[in-house]
Coordinates of C-alpha atoms and ligand atoms in Angstrom, one line a residue:
Chain A
M1 CA 69.8 153.8 80.2
T2 CA 67.6 156.7 81.7
A3 CA 69.5 156.3 84.8
V4 CA 72.3 157.6 83.1
L5 CA 70.4 161.2 83.1
E6 CA 69.0 161.1 86.1
K7 CA 69.7 164.1 88.5
P8 CA 72.7 163.8 90.9
T9 CA 71.9 161.9 93.9
Q10 CA 73.8 162.8 97.1
L11 CA 74.3 159.4 98.5
T12 CA 78.0 159.8 98.7
P13 CA 78.6 163.4 99.7
E14 CA 82.0 164.4 98.8
K15 CA 83.6 166.9 100.6
P16 CA 85.0 169.7 98.3
P17 CA 88.6 169.7 99.0
R18 CA 89.4 173.3 100.4
Q19 CA 90.5 175.2 97.4
W20 CA 91.5 178.7 98.6
K21 CA 95.0 178.7 97.5
G22 CA 94.5 178.7 93.7
P23 CA 92.1 181.9 94.2
A24 CA 94.4 183.5 96.6
V25 CA 96.9 183.2 94.3
F26 CA 95.0 184.4 91.3
V27 CA 93.8 187.7 93.3
A28 CA 97.5 188.4 94.4
V29 CA 98.8 188.2 90.8
A30 CA 95.6 190.3 89.6
I31 CA 96.6 193.0 92.1
I32 CA 100.3 192.8 91.0
A33 CA 99.5 193.2 87.3
L34 CA 96.7 195.7 87.7
V35 CA 97.9 198.2 90.6
V36 CA 101.6 197.5 91.4
M37 CA 103.0 197.1 88.0
P38 CA 101.6 200.2 86.4
L39 CA 102.9 202.4 89.1
L40 CA 106.5 200.5 89.5
L41 CA 107.2 200.4 85.6
E42 CA 108.2 203.2 83.3
P43 CA 105.8 203.6 80.4
F44 CA 108.4 201.7 78.1
R45 CA 108.7 198.8 80.6
L46 CA 104.9 198.5 80.9
G47 CA 104.5 198.5 77.0
L48 CA 106.8 195.2 77.2
L49 CA 104.9 193.6 79.8
A50 CA 101.7 194.3 77.9
K51 CA 103.3 192.6 74.6
Y52 CA 104.2 189.5 77.2
L53 CA 100.7 189.5 78.3
C54 CA 99.4 189.4 74.7
Y55 CA 101.9 186.2 74.2
A56 CA 100.9 184.9 77.4
I57 CA 97.3 184.9 76.0
V58 CA 98.3 182.8 72.9
A59 CA 100.4 180.6 75.5
L60 CA 97.2 180.0 77.6
G61 CA 95.5 178.6 74.3
I62 CA 98.7 176.4 73.6
G63 CA 98.4 175.2 77.0
L64 CA 94.7 174.2 76.5
A65 CA 95.4 172.4 73.3
W66 CA 98.7 170.9 73.8
G67 CA 98.8 170.5 77.5
Q68 CA 95.4 169.4 78.2
G69 CA 94.4 168.1 74.9
G70 CA 97.5 166.7 73.4
M71 CA 97.5 168.7 70.2
L72 CA 101.1 170.0 69.5
T73 CA 100.2 173.1 67.8
L74 CA 103.1 174.8 66.0
G75 CA 101.1 177.2 64.1
Q76 CA 99.4 179.5 66.3
G77 CA 100.8 182.5 64.9
V78 CA 98.3 181.8 61.7
F79 CA 95.3 182.8 64.3
F80 CA 97.4 185.6 66.1
G81 CA 98.3 187.1 62.7
L82 CA 94.2 186.6 61.6
G83 CA 93.4 188.6 64.9
G84 CA 96.3 190.9 64.2
Y85 CA 95.4 191.8 60.6
A86 CA 91.8 192.1 61.1
M87 CA 92.6 195.0 63.9
G88 CA 95.5 196.3 61.6
M89 CA 93.0 196.8 58.9
F90 CA 90.4 198.7 60.8
L91 CA 93.1 200.9 62.4
K92 CA 94.4 201.6 58.8
L93 CA 91.3 202.4 57.5
N94 CA 90.5 204.4 60.6
D95 CA 93.6 206.4 60.2
A96 CA 93.1 207.0 56.3
G97 CA 89.6 208.6 57.1
G98 CA 88.0 207.6 53.9
D99 CA 91.2 207.7 51.7
L100 CA 93.3 204.8 50.9
P101 CA 95.8 203.4 53.6
D102 CA 99.4 204.7 53.1
F103 CA 101.1 201.7 52.2
M104 CA 98.4 201.0 49.4
V105 CA 99.3 204.2 48.0
W106 CA 102.9 203.5 47.9
S107 CA 102.4 200.2 46.2
G108 CA 100.3 201.6 43.5
V109 CA 96.8 200.4 44.5
E110 CA 94.1 202.7 43.2
Q111 CA 90.8 201.2 44.8
L112 CA 90.3 200.0 48.1
P113 CA 90.2 196.4 47.7
A114 CA 86.6 194.6 48.4
L115 CA 88.1 192.6 51.3
W116 CA 89.2 195.5 53.2
A117 CA 86.0 197.6 52.8
P118 CA 83.9 196.1 55.6
F119 CA 86.9 196.2 58.1
G120 CA 86.4 200.1 58.3
N121 CA 83.2 199.4 60.7
P122 CA 84.9 198.7 64.2
V123 CA 82.1 196.1 65.2
F124 CA 82.6 194.1 61.9
A125 CA 86.8 194.2 62.5
L126 CA 86.1 193.3 66.3
A127 CA 84.0 190.2 65.2
M128 CA 86.2 189.2 62.7
V129 CA 88.9 189.1 65.3
V130 CA 87.0 186.2 66.8
V131 CA 85.2 184.8 63.9
V132 CA 88.0 184.2 61.4
P133 CA 90.3 182.1 63.6
L134 CA 87.3 180.2 64.7
V135 CA 86.0 179.4 61.2
V136 CA 89.6 178.5 60.2
A137 CA 90.2 176.5 63.1
V138 CA 86.8 174.6 63.0
L139 CA 87.4 173.8 59.3
L140 CA 91.0 172.7 59.5
G141 CA 89.8 170.5 62.8
T142 CA 87.1 169.0 61.1
L143 CA 89.1 167.9 58.4
V144 CA 92.2 166.9 59.9
F145 CA 90.9 165.3 63.4
R146 CA 88.4 163.3 61.5
Q147 CA 90.8 161.8 59.3
R148 CA 92.7 161.0 62.6
V149 CA 95.9 163.1 61.9
R150 CA 97.4 163.4 65.1
G151 CA 100.9 163.8 66.9
A152 CA 103.8 164.7 64.9
Y153 CA 101.6 164.8 61.6
F154 CA 99.4 167.2 63.2
A155 CA 102.3 169.4 64.6
I156 CA 103.9 169.5 61.1
L157 CA 100.6 170.5 59.4
T158 CA 100.0 173.4 61.8
Q159 CA 103.7 174.7 61.3
A160 CA 103.1 174.3 57.2
L161 CA 100.2 176.5 57.7
A162 CA 102.2 179.1 59.5
A163 CA 104.8 179.0 56.9
A164 CA 102.1 179.3 54.0
M165 CA 100.4 181.9 55.8
V166 CA 103.7 184.3 55.8
I167 CA 104.3 183.3 51.9
L168 CA 100.5 184.7 51.3
L169 CA 101.1 187.8 53.2
V170 CA 104.2 188.7 51.8
G171 CA 103.2 187.9 48.3
Q172 CA 100.2 190.1 48.4
Q173 CA 102.0 193.8 48.8
G174 CA 99.2 195.7 47.8
L175 CA 96.6 193.9 50.0
T176 CA 98.6 193.3 53.1
G177 CA 101.5 195.7 53.1
G178 CA 103.8 192.5 52.4
T179 CA 107.0 192.1 54.5
N180 CA 106.5 195.6 56.4
G181 CA 103.2 194.2 57.4
L182 CA 100.8 197.0 58.8
T183 CA 102.2 199.7 60.8
N184 CA 102.3 203.6 61.6
F185 CA 99.0 203.6 63.6
F186 CA 97.8 207.0 65.0
D187 CA 94.6 206.9 66.2
F188 CA 92.9 203.9 68.8
F189 CA 89.1 204.7 69.1
G190 CA 89.7 208.3 69.4
N191 CA 92.9 208.2 71.5
D192 CA 96.4 209.0 70.2
V193 CA 97.8 205.2 70.3
A194 CA 101.4 206.3 71.0
A195 CA 100.3 208.4 74.3
E196 CA 101.4 207.2 77.5
S197 CA 97.5 207.2 79.0
T198 CA 96.5 205.2 75.8
Q199 CA 99.2 202.6 76.4
R200 CA 98.5 202.3 80.0
G201 CA 94.8 201.8 79.3
L202 CA 95.9 199.1 76.6
Y203 CA 98.4 197.4 79.3
L204 CA 95.2 197.2 81.7
T205 CA 92.8 195.9 79.0
V206 CA 95.5 193.0 77.9
A207 CA 95.7 191.9 81.7
I208 CA 91.8 191.9 82.4
V209 CA 91.4 190.1 79.1
L210 CA 94.1 187.7 79.8
G211 CA 92.4 187.5 83.7
V212 CA 89.2 186.7 82.2
L213 CA 90.4 184.2 79.5
Y214 CA 92.3 182.5 82.4
L215 CA 89.4 182.2 84.3
A216 CA 87.3 180.7 81.5
A217 CA 90.1 178.3 80.7
W218 CA 90.1 177.4 84.1
Q219 CA 86.3 176.6 84.2
L220 CA 86.7 174.3 81.1
V221 CA 89.6 172.4 82.6
R222 CA 87.5 171.5 85.6
S223 CA 84.4 170.8 84.0
R224 CA 83.4 167.3 82.5
F225 CA 84.5 168.5 79.2
G226 CA 87.9 169.1 80.7
R227 CA 88.0 165.4 82.1
L228 CA 87.2 164.4 78.6
L229 CA 89.8 166.6 77.0
L230 CA 92.5 164.6 79.3
A231 CA 90.8 161.5 78.6
V232 CA 91.2 162.1 74.8
R233 CA 94.7 163.3 75.1
D234 CA 95.8 159.9 76.9
G235 CA 93.4 157.5 75.3
E236 CA 91.8 158.8 72.1
D237 CA 91.0 155.4 71.0
R238 CA 89.6 154.3 74.4
V239 CA 87.4 157.7 74.4
R240 CA 85.6 156.7 71.2
F241 CA 84.6 153.5 73.0
L242 CA 83.2 155.3 75.8
G243 CA 80.6 156.9 72.9
Y244 CA 82.2 160.3 72.3
N245 CA 83.7 161.4 69.3
P246 CA 87.2 162.5 69.9
A247 CA 87.3 164.7 66.8
T248 CA 84.5 167.1 68.2
V249 CA 86.4 167.3 71.6
K250 CA 89.7 168.4 69.7
T251 CA 88.1 170.7 67.0
I252 CA 86.2 172.6 70.0
T253 CA 89.3 172.7 72.1
F254 CA 91.6 173.8 69.0
A255 CA 89.0 176.5 68.0
I256 CA 89.1 178.0 71.6
S257 CA 93.0 178.0 71.5
A258 CA 92.6 179.8 68.0
V259 CA 90.4 182.3 69.3
M260 CA 92.5 183.4 72.0
A261 CA 95.4 183.6 69.8
G262 CA 93.2 185.7 67.5
I263 CA 92.3 187.9 70.3
A264 CA 95.9 188.4 71.5
G265 CA 96.9 189.5 67.9
A266 CA 94.3 192.1 67.9
L267 CA 95.3 193.4 71.2
F268 CA 99.2 193.1 70.3
V269 CA 98.9 195.6 67.2
P270 CA 97.8 198.9 69.1
V271 CA 100.2 197.6 72.0
V272 CA 103.3 197.3 69.7
G273 CA 102.2 199.3 66.7
I274 CA 102.4 196.6 64.1
I275 CA 101.6 193.3 62.8
S276 CA 103.8 191.8 60.2
P277 CA 104.6 188.3 58.9
A278 CA 107.9 188.0 60.8
L279 CA 105.6 188.0 64.1
L280 CA 103.3 185.3 63.1
G281 CA 105.7 182.9 61.3
V282 CA 107.3 179.6 62.2
V283 CA 109.4 181.1 64.6
P284 CA 107.3 183.0 66.7
S285 CA 105.0 180.0 66.8
L286 CA 107.7 177.7 67.9
E287 CA 108.9 180.2 70.6
L288 CA 105.5 180.5 72.3
V289 CA 105.6 176.5 72.4
V290 CA 109.2 176.5 73.8
A291 CA 107.7 179.1 76.2
V292 CA 104.6 176.9 77.4
A293 CA 107.0 173.8 77.6
V294 CA 109.4 175.9 79.9
G295 CA 106.6 177.3 82.2
G296 CA 104.8 174.0 82.1
R297 CA 102.4 172.7 79.8
F298 CA 100.0 170.6 81.9
A299 CA 99.2 173.6 84.1
L300 CA 97.4 176.9 82.5
A301 CA 99.5 178.9 85.2
G302 CA 102.5 177.5 83.7
A303 CA 101.7 178.5 80.2
V304 CA 101.1 181.9 81.3
L305 CA 104.1 182.3 83.5
G306 CA 106.5 180.5 80.5
A307 CA 105.5 183.3 78.2
V308 CA 106.3 186.0 80.3
V309 CA 109.2 184.7 82.0
M310 CA 110.6 183.8 78.1
G311 CA 109.6 187.3 76.8
Y312 CA 111.7 189.0 79.3
A313 CA 114.4 186.3 78.7
K314 CA 114.4 187.3 75.1
T315 CA 114.3 190.9 75.5
Y316 CA 117.3 190.5 78.1
F317 CA 119.6 188.2 75.7
S318 CA 118.9 190.0 72.6
E319 CA 120.3 193.3 74.0
E320 CA 123.1 191.2 75.8
L321 CA 124.2 188.4 73.6
P322 CA 121.7 188.5 70.5
D323 CA 123.5 185.4 68.8
A324 CA 123.3 183.5 71.8
W325 CA 119.4 183.5 72.2
L326 CA 118.5 181.2 69.7
Y327 CA 120.7 178.4 71.2
L328 CA 119.7 179.0 74.7
Q329 CA 116.0 178.8 73.7
G330 CA 116.8 175.4 71.9
A331 CA 118.7 174.1 75.0
L332 CA 116.4 175.3 77.3
F333 CA 113.6 173.4 75.2
I334 CA 115.5 170.2 75.2
L335 CA 116.5 170.4 78.8
V336 CA 112.9 171.0 80.1
M337 CA 111.5 168.2 77.8
T338 CA 113.8 165.6 79.2
L339 CA 114.5 166.7 82.7
A340 CA 111.4 168.5 83.8
P341 CA 108.6 168.0 81.5
K342 CA 106.2 169.6 84.0
G343 CA 108.6 172.6 83.3
I344 CA 109.0 175.5 86.1
V345 CA 105.7 175.4 87.8
G346 CA 106.6 171.3 88.0
V347 CA 109.9 172.1 89.6
A348 CA 108.4 174.4 92.0
A349 CA 105.8 172.0 93.0
A350 CA 108.6 169.1 93.8
L351 CA 110.8 171.9 95.7
R352 CA 107.7 172.9 97.5
G353 CA 107.0 169.1 98.6
R354 CA 110.4 168.6 99.7
L355 CA 110.6 171.5 101.8
R356 CA 107.3 170.2 103.4
K357 CA 108.8 166.8 103.7
E358 CA 111.9 168.2 105.6
A359 CA 109.8 170.6 107.8
S360 CA 107.6 167.5 108.9
A361 CA 110.6 165.5 109.4
Chain B
M1 CA 64.0 135.6 73.3
T2 CA 64.9 137.3 70.3
A3 CA 68.4 137.7 68.7
L4 CA 70.1 140.8 69.6
L5 CA 73.1 140.2 67.6
E6 CA 73.3 138.5 64.4
V7 CA 76.3 138.0 62.5
R8 CA 76.2 136.3 59.2
D9 CA 79.1 134.9 56.8
L10 CA 81.6 137.4 58.4
S11 CA 85.0 137.4 56.8
V12 CA 88.0 139.6 57.3
V13 CA 91.0 139.4 55.2
F14 CA 94.3 141.0 56.5
D15 CA 97.0 141.0 53.8
G16 CA 95.6 137.7 52.5
F17 CA 95.4 136.2 55.9
R18 CA 91.8 135.3 56.5
A19 CA 91.7 135.9 60.4
I20 CA 87.7 135.6 60.3
D21 CA 86.4 133.2 57.7
G22 CA 82.6 132.8 57.3
V23 CA 81.4 133.3 60.5
D24 CA 77.9 132.9 61.6
F25 CA 77.0 134.0 65.1
T26 CA 74.0 134.7 67.0
V27 CA 73.4 136.0 70.7
Q28 CA 70.0 136.1 72.2
N29 CA 68.7 138.8 74.5
G30 CA 69.7 138.5 78.0
E31 CA 72.3 135.6 77.2
L32 CA 75.8 135.1 78.7
R33 CA 78.0 133.8 75.8
F34 CA 81.5 132.7 76.3
L35 CA 83.8 132.8 73.5
I36 CA 86.6 130.6 73.4
G37 CA 89.6 129.6 71.1
P38 CA 93.3 129.2 71.2
N39 CA 95.6 132.3 70.5
G40 CA 95.0 133.8 67.1
A41 CA 91.7 132.4 66.6
G42 CA 90.2 135.7 66.0
K43 CA 88.1 136.2 68.9
T44 CA 89.3 139.7 69.3
T45 CA 89.1 140.5 65.7
L46 CA 85.4 139.3 65.9
I47 CA 84.9 141.8 68.8
D48 CA 86.8 144.4 66.6
I49 CA 84.4 143.8 63.9
I50 CA 81.3 144.1 65.7
T51 CA 82.4 147.4 67.6
G52 CA 83.5 149.0 64.5
L53 CA 87.5 149.1 64.9
T54 CA 87.9 146.7 62.1
K55 CA 86.2 146.7 58.7
P56 CA 84.9 143.3 57.7
T57 CA 85.9 142.2 54.1
T58 CA 82.4 140.5 53.7
G59 CA 79.3 139.7 55.7
T60 CA 76.9 141.5 58.0
V61 CA 76.5 142.6 61.9
V62 CA 73.0 143.1 62.6
F63 CA 72.4 144.5 66.2
D64 CA 68.8 144.7 67.4
G65 CA 67.3 144.6 63.9
K66 CA 69.6 147.2 62.3
S67 CA 72.8 146.8 60.3
L68 CA 76.0 148.1 61.5
A69 CA 77.5 148.9 58.4
G70 CA 78.9 152.4 57.9
K71 CA 78.3 153.2 61.6
R72 CA 81.6 154.6 63.5
E73 CA 82.8 153.5 66.8
H74 CA 81.0 155.8 69.0
E75 CA 78.1 155.5 66.9
R76 CA 77.8 152.0 67.8
V77 CA 78.3 152.6 71.9
R78 CA 75.6 155.1 71.3
L79 CA 73.4 152.3 70.2
G80 CA 74.4 150.4 73.4
I81 CA 77.3 148.3 72.4
G82 CA 80.1 148.3 74.9
R83 CA 83.4 146.6 75.2
T84 CA 86.7 146.4 77.2
F85 CA 90.1 145.6 75.9
Q86 CA 92.4 142.9 76.5
T87 CA 94.8 145.2 77.7
S88 CA 92.8 147.3 80.0
V89 CA 92.9 151.2 79.2
V90 CA 91.6 153.4 82.0
F91 CA 92.4 157.2 82.3
E92 CA 95.2 157.4 84.8
E93 CA 95.0 160.9 85.3
L94 CA 91.4 161.0 86.4
T95 CA 90.1 159.4 89.7
V96 CA 87.9 156.3 89.7
L97 CA 85.0 158.5 90.1
E98 CA 86.1 160.8 87.3
N99 CA 86.6 157.7 85.1
L100 CA 83.0 156.4 85.8
D101 CA 81.3 159.6 85.5
L102 CA 83.0 160.3 82.0
A103 CA 81.6 157.0 80.8
A104 CA 78.5 157.7 82.4
S105 CA 77.9 161.1 80.7
F106 CA 78.2 160.1 77.1
R107 CA 74.6 161.0 76.4
R108 CA 74.4 164.3 77.6
P109 CA 74.7 167.0 75.0
L110 CA 78.2 168.9 74.7
W111 CA 77.0 172.0 76.3
Q112 CA 76.0 170.3 79.8
L113 CA 79.5 169.0 79.8
L114 CA 80.9 172.2 80.1
A115 CA 79.4 172.3 83.7
R116 CA 81.6 170.8 86.5
R117 CA 80.5 167.6 88.0
K118 CA 78.4 168.1 91.1
G119 CA 77.6 164.9 93.3
V120 CA 77.7 161.3 91.8
V121 CA 75.1 160.1 89.5
A122 CA 73.0 157.2 90.0
A123 CA 74.5 155.0 87.4
V124 CA 77.8 156.0 89.1
E125 CA 76.8 155.2 92.2
Q126 CA 75.6 152.0 91.0
A127 CA 78.9 150.9 89.5
L128 CA 80.9 151.6 92.2
E129 CA 78.5 149.5 94.2
T130 CA 78.8 146.6 91.8
T131 CA 82.5 146.8 91.1
G132 CA 83.0 147.3 94.8
L133 CA 85.6 150.5 94.2
G134 CA 83.8 152.7 96.4
D135 CA 86.6 153.0 98.5
L136 CA 88.9 153.7 95.9
A137 CA 86.3 156.5 94.2
T138 CA 88.6 159.7 94.8
R139 CA 91.8 157.7 94.1
K140 CA 93.5 158.2 90.6
A141 CA 93.2 155.3 88.3
G142 CA 97.1 155.2 88.0
V143 CA 97.3 153.7 91.1
L144 CA 95.1 150.8 90.8
S145 CA 96.2 147.1 90.6
H146 CA 95.7 145.3 87.5
G147 CA 92.5 143.6 88.5
Q148 CA 91.2 146.9 89.8
R149 CA 91.5 148.3 86.6
Q150 CA 89.7 145.2 84.7
W151 CA 86.8 146.1 87.3
L152 CA 87.0 149.7 86.8
E153 CA 86.7 149.2 83.1
I154 CA 83.6 147.0 83.5
G155 CA 82.2 149.4 85.9
M156 CA 82.6 152.1 83.4
L157 CA 80.9 149.7 80.9
I158 CA 77.8 149.3 83.1
A159 CA 77.7 152.8 83.9
Q160 CA 76.7 153.5 80.4
G161 CA 73.8 151.3 80.6
P162 CA 74.6 149.1 77.5
R163 CA 72.3 146.6 75.8
L164 CA 75.5 144.3 74.8
L165 CA 78.7 143.8 76.8
L166 CA 81.8 142.5 75.1
L167 CA 84.6 141.6 77.5
D168 CA 88.2 140.7 76.1
E169 CA 89.6 138.4 78.5
P170 CA 88.7 140.1 81.5
V171 CA 90.6 137.7 84.1
A172 CA 93.8 137.1 82.1
G173 CA 96.8 138.0 84.6
M174 CA 94.5 138.1 87.6
S175 CA 95.1 136.2 90.7
S176 CA 92.6 133.3 91.5
D177 CA 91.1 135.6 94.3
E178 CA 90.9 138.2 91.8
R179 CA 89.2 135.7 89.3
A180 CA 86.7 134.6 91.8
R181 CA 85.5 138.0 92.3
T182 CA 85.4 139.0 88.6
G183 CA 83.4 135.8 88.2
E184 CA 80.7 136.8 90.7
L185 CA 80.8 140.4 89.2
L186 CA 80.3 138.5 85.7
T187 CA 77.3 136.6 87.2
S188 CA 75.6 139.5 88.5
I189 CA 76.1 141.8 85.6
A190 CA 74.8 138.7 83.2
K191 CA 71.3 138.9 85.3
D192 CA 70.3 142.2 83.4
H193 CA 72.6 142.7 80.6
T194 CA 73.5 140.5 77.5
V195 CA 77.1 139.8 77.8
I196 CA 79.7 138.3 75.6
V197 CA 83.1 137.1 77.4
I198 CA 86.2 135.9 75.6
E199 CA 88.0 133.7 77.9
H200 CA 90.9 131.3 77.7
D201 CA 90.6 129.6 81.1
M202 CA 88.9 126.5 81.2
E203 CA 88.5 126.3 84.7
F204 CA 86.9 129.8 84.9
L205 CA 84.7 128.6 81.8
R206 CA 83.4 125.5 83.8
R207 CA 82.4 127.4 86.8
Y208 CA 80.6 130.5 85.2
A209 CA 80.1 129.6 81.6
S210 CA 76.7 128.2 80.1
Q211 CA 76.6 128.7 76.4
V212 CA 80.1 128.4 74.6
T213 CA 81.2 129.3 71.2
V214 CA 84.5 128.0 70.0
L215 CA 86.2 129.9 67.4
H216 CA 89.2 128.2 65.7
E217 CA 91.6 129.5 62.7
G218 CA 88.8 132.1 61.8
K219 CA 86.0 129.7 61.9
V220 CA 83.4 128.6 64.2
L221 CA 84.2 125.1 65.7
I222 CA 81.1 124.0 67.9
E223 CA 78.5 126.0 69.7
G224 CA 76.8 124.4 72.7
S225 CA 77.0 123.9 76.7
V226 CA 80.0 123.7 78.4
D227 CA 79.9 120.0 78.9
E228 CA 79.0 119.5 75.2
V229 CA 81.9 121.9 74.3
R230 CA 84.2 120.1 76.8
A231 CA 83.6 116.7 75.6
D232 CA 84.0 117.4 71.8
P233 CA 87.2 115.6 70.4
R234 CA 87.8 118.6 68.2
V235 CA 88.1 121.0 70.8
Q236 CA 90.3 118.8 73.0
E237 CA 92.3 118.5 69.9
V238 CA 92.6 122.3 69.6
Y239 CA 93.3 122.9 73.2
L240 CA 95.1 119.7 74.4
G241 CA 96.9 119.4 71.2
R242 CA 98.3 123.0 71.7
A243 CA 98.9 122.0 75.5
R244 CA 101.1 119.0 74.4
E245 CA 102.9 121.0 71.8
E246 CA 103.8 123.8 74.3
A247 CA 104.6 121.2 77.0
A248 CA 106.9 119.6 74.4
H249 CA 108.3 123.1 73.4
D250 CA 108.8 123.8 77.3
A251 CA 110.7 120.4 77.6
V252 CA 113.1 121.3 75.1
S253 CA 113.8 124.8 76.0
Ligands
ATP401 N1 95.2 144.4 62.1 C1 95.7 143.4 61.7 N2 96.5 142.9 60.8 C2 97.0 141.9 60.5 N3 96.7 140.6 60.9 C3 96.1 140.9 62.3 C4 95.6 142.0 62.6 N4 94.7 141.9 63.7 C5 94.8 140.5 64.0 N5 95.6 140.0 63.2 C6 95.8 138.6 63.1 O1 94.5 137.9 63.0 C7 94.8 136.8 64.0 C8 93.6 136.6 64.8 O2 93.6 137.6 65.9 P1 92.8 137.8 67.2 O3 93.7 139.0 67.9 O4 91.6 137.9 66.7 O5 93.2 136.6 67.9 P2 92.6 136.2 69.5 O6 91.8 134.9 69.0 O7 92.0 137.1 69.9 O8 93.8 135.8 70.0 P3 94.3 136.0 71.6 O9 93.6 134.7 72.4 O10 95.8 135.8 71.6 O11 94.0 137.3 71.9 C9 96.0 136.5 64.3 O12 96.8 135.8 63.5 C10 96.7 138.1 64.3 O13 97.9 138.1 64.0
MG402 MG1 92.3 138.3 71.6

């Protein structure tokens, strides 16, 4: 039994396959995102891209939970919202400068609710962006995965959670701004939030955060934990008989995906200037899952790509053919799930393989 | 020798059907025990109870002097009870090496799992050697043949350093070549492990078994050496009777 814990021996040295392609693509994309795009895009378009990159952070988490871990989570909007509202509350209090936030005055609230008070502190608010989604996901995961709730049941449960979150937010007008959510922000850590320079800085921040989280997720996927996660996805019961508790593995992964969504929500607020129930309910949660499927859920890059592509598609189609978008999205989802389960990334890999074969023939 | 596994007065009822009915079953440290019996005798169910997959209706399972009541599956594995399944399950998306490494890493604290695997630990090295899967180490387990999968599963078990191995029909569906190799594998594993093997095949039994327990309709029919068991008229009735019925059935259809 002690042999299991012994130091690695090098009896069969494995030649590590030369993995320069992945890092090369990453660096190229990073240069495009950080240097080329800010030069190329006018402020409005850069703002749109920043928004899509926020969604890409959520998608990255979905890719981990669903693509790697087999947990189809239809309620990432909940965590996106928790992060978003934490940031929104801080910005509102900051703008109010000691007074009540504007929407509270309008809805007749006379004293700052106790829940709000600590969010005036930026350190606390930023910590909550991570802590609240983490705690909620760990609690939920511990309850649900221990009881071996999975598959469609888990999906429906998370979706119900997103619906419940919307009802809760809409119902508490004085506390949450109701349907309108939190908006009308002016100051962002000493900068005019609407200023071009602030927005460019925000765009760069979002891009860097996405890059860092991507690398972290990439490391996770390649670690032993990542192997274990795949094993849980493909044979949860078998994993139990290897001496691991799959509920722990799933809870940790789900919590990571929740934290990613929370961070994305917090970045979204200054970028777009609003957080409201409509941005985090069932539909936006579903749209992101569709985006991940379209991009390719089994690859982290697919999830990110899907979010950006579907973001652009949505903007384009809702400008050109607003009614068709919903149907188009549904059709695309069905098409991908039935014909190309590995999404754009999978199709691209297949095409590359065929080209190479033709070239060598 | 002391008892490693003690099953006392075990019963399990599925919707009124007694799949296990008052079984007493003891396995000594270091033993290689064969568990046989016709289809539906309750062999898999007995192993399911020992490993925590099924809860007994009555009775106790004591492993190394400690009751297993209330212990969950992965906790029993951590105590040193490993099993394979009748239909082998390996992780097809992982390589042979990764499958073995995953099995071997189960005692590592979780934070250690966050690092990438570097090199091959001794237990995995050993398992590759014992199972003869060394040449396939970097192939995905999904491409393995049926026999190779069974060996990989057995390899994953021994990489965990268990104290008791439960193998559910390891040679089912194997060619005679593969059976012979599995038999040798079994013999070598049994040298330093306690093993319980479920097996149907009388020929395989004759070659590799010494101590045999026969299960029939949820009860222990007889326990003894291979020769004793084979000579027992009740065993012949249970097996040959079946064989006769099946032959008759085949003749009709
Ligand atoms: N979960 C369950 N629910 C209901 N009945 C069950 C369950 N598991 C097993 N049984 C029944 O219990 C009996 C014993 O099954 P078991 O799988 O233990 O037999 P076995 O000896 O392993 O047979 P085989 O040689 O076919 O593998 C069978 O009649 C089976 O149908
Ligand atoms: Mg069986």
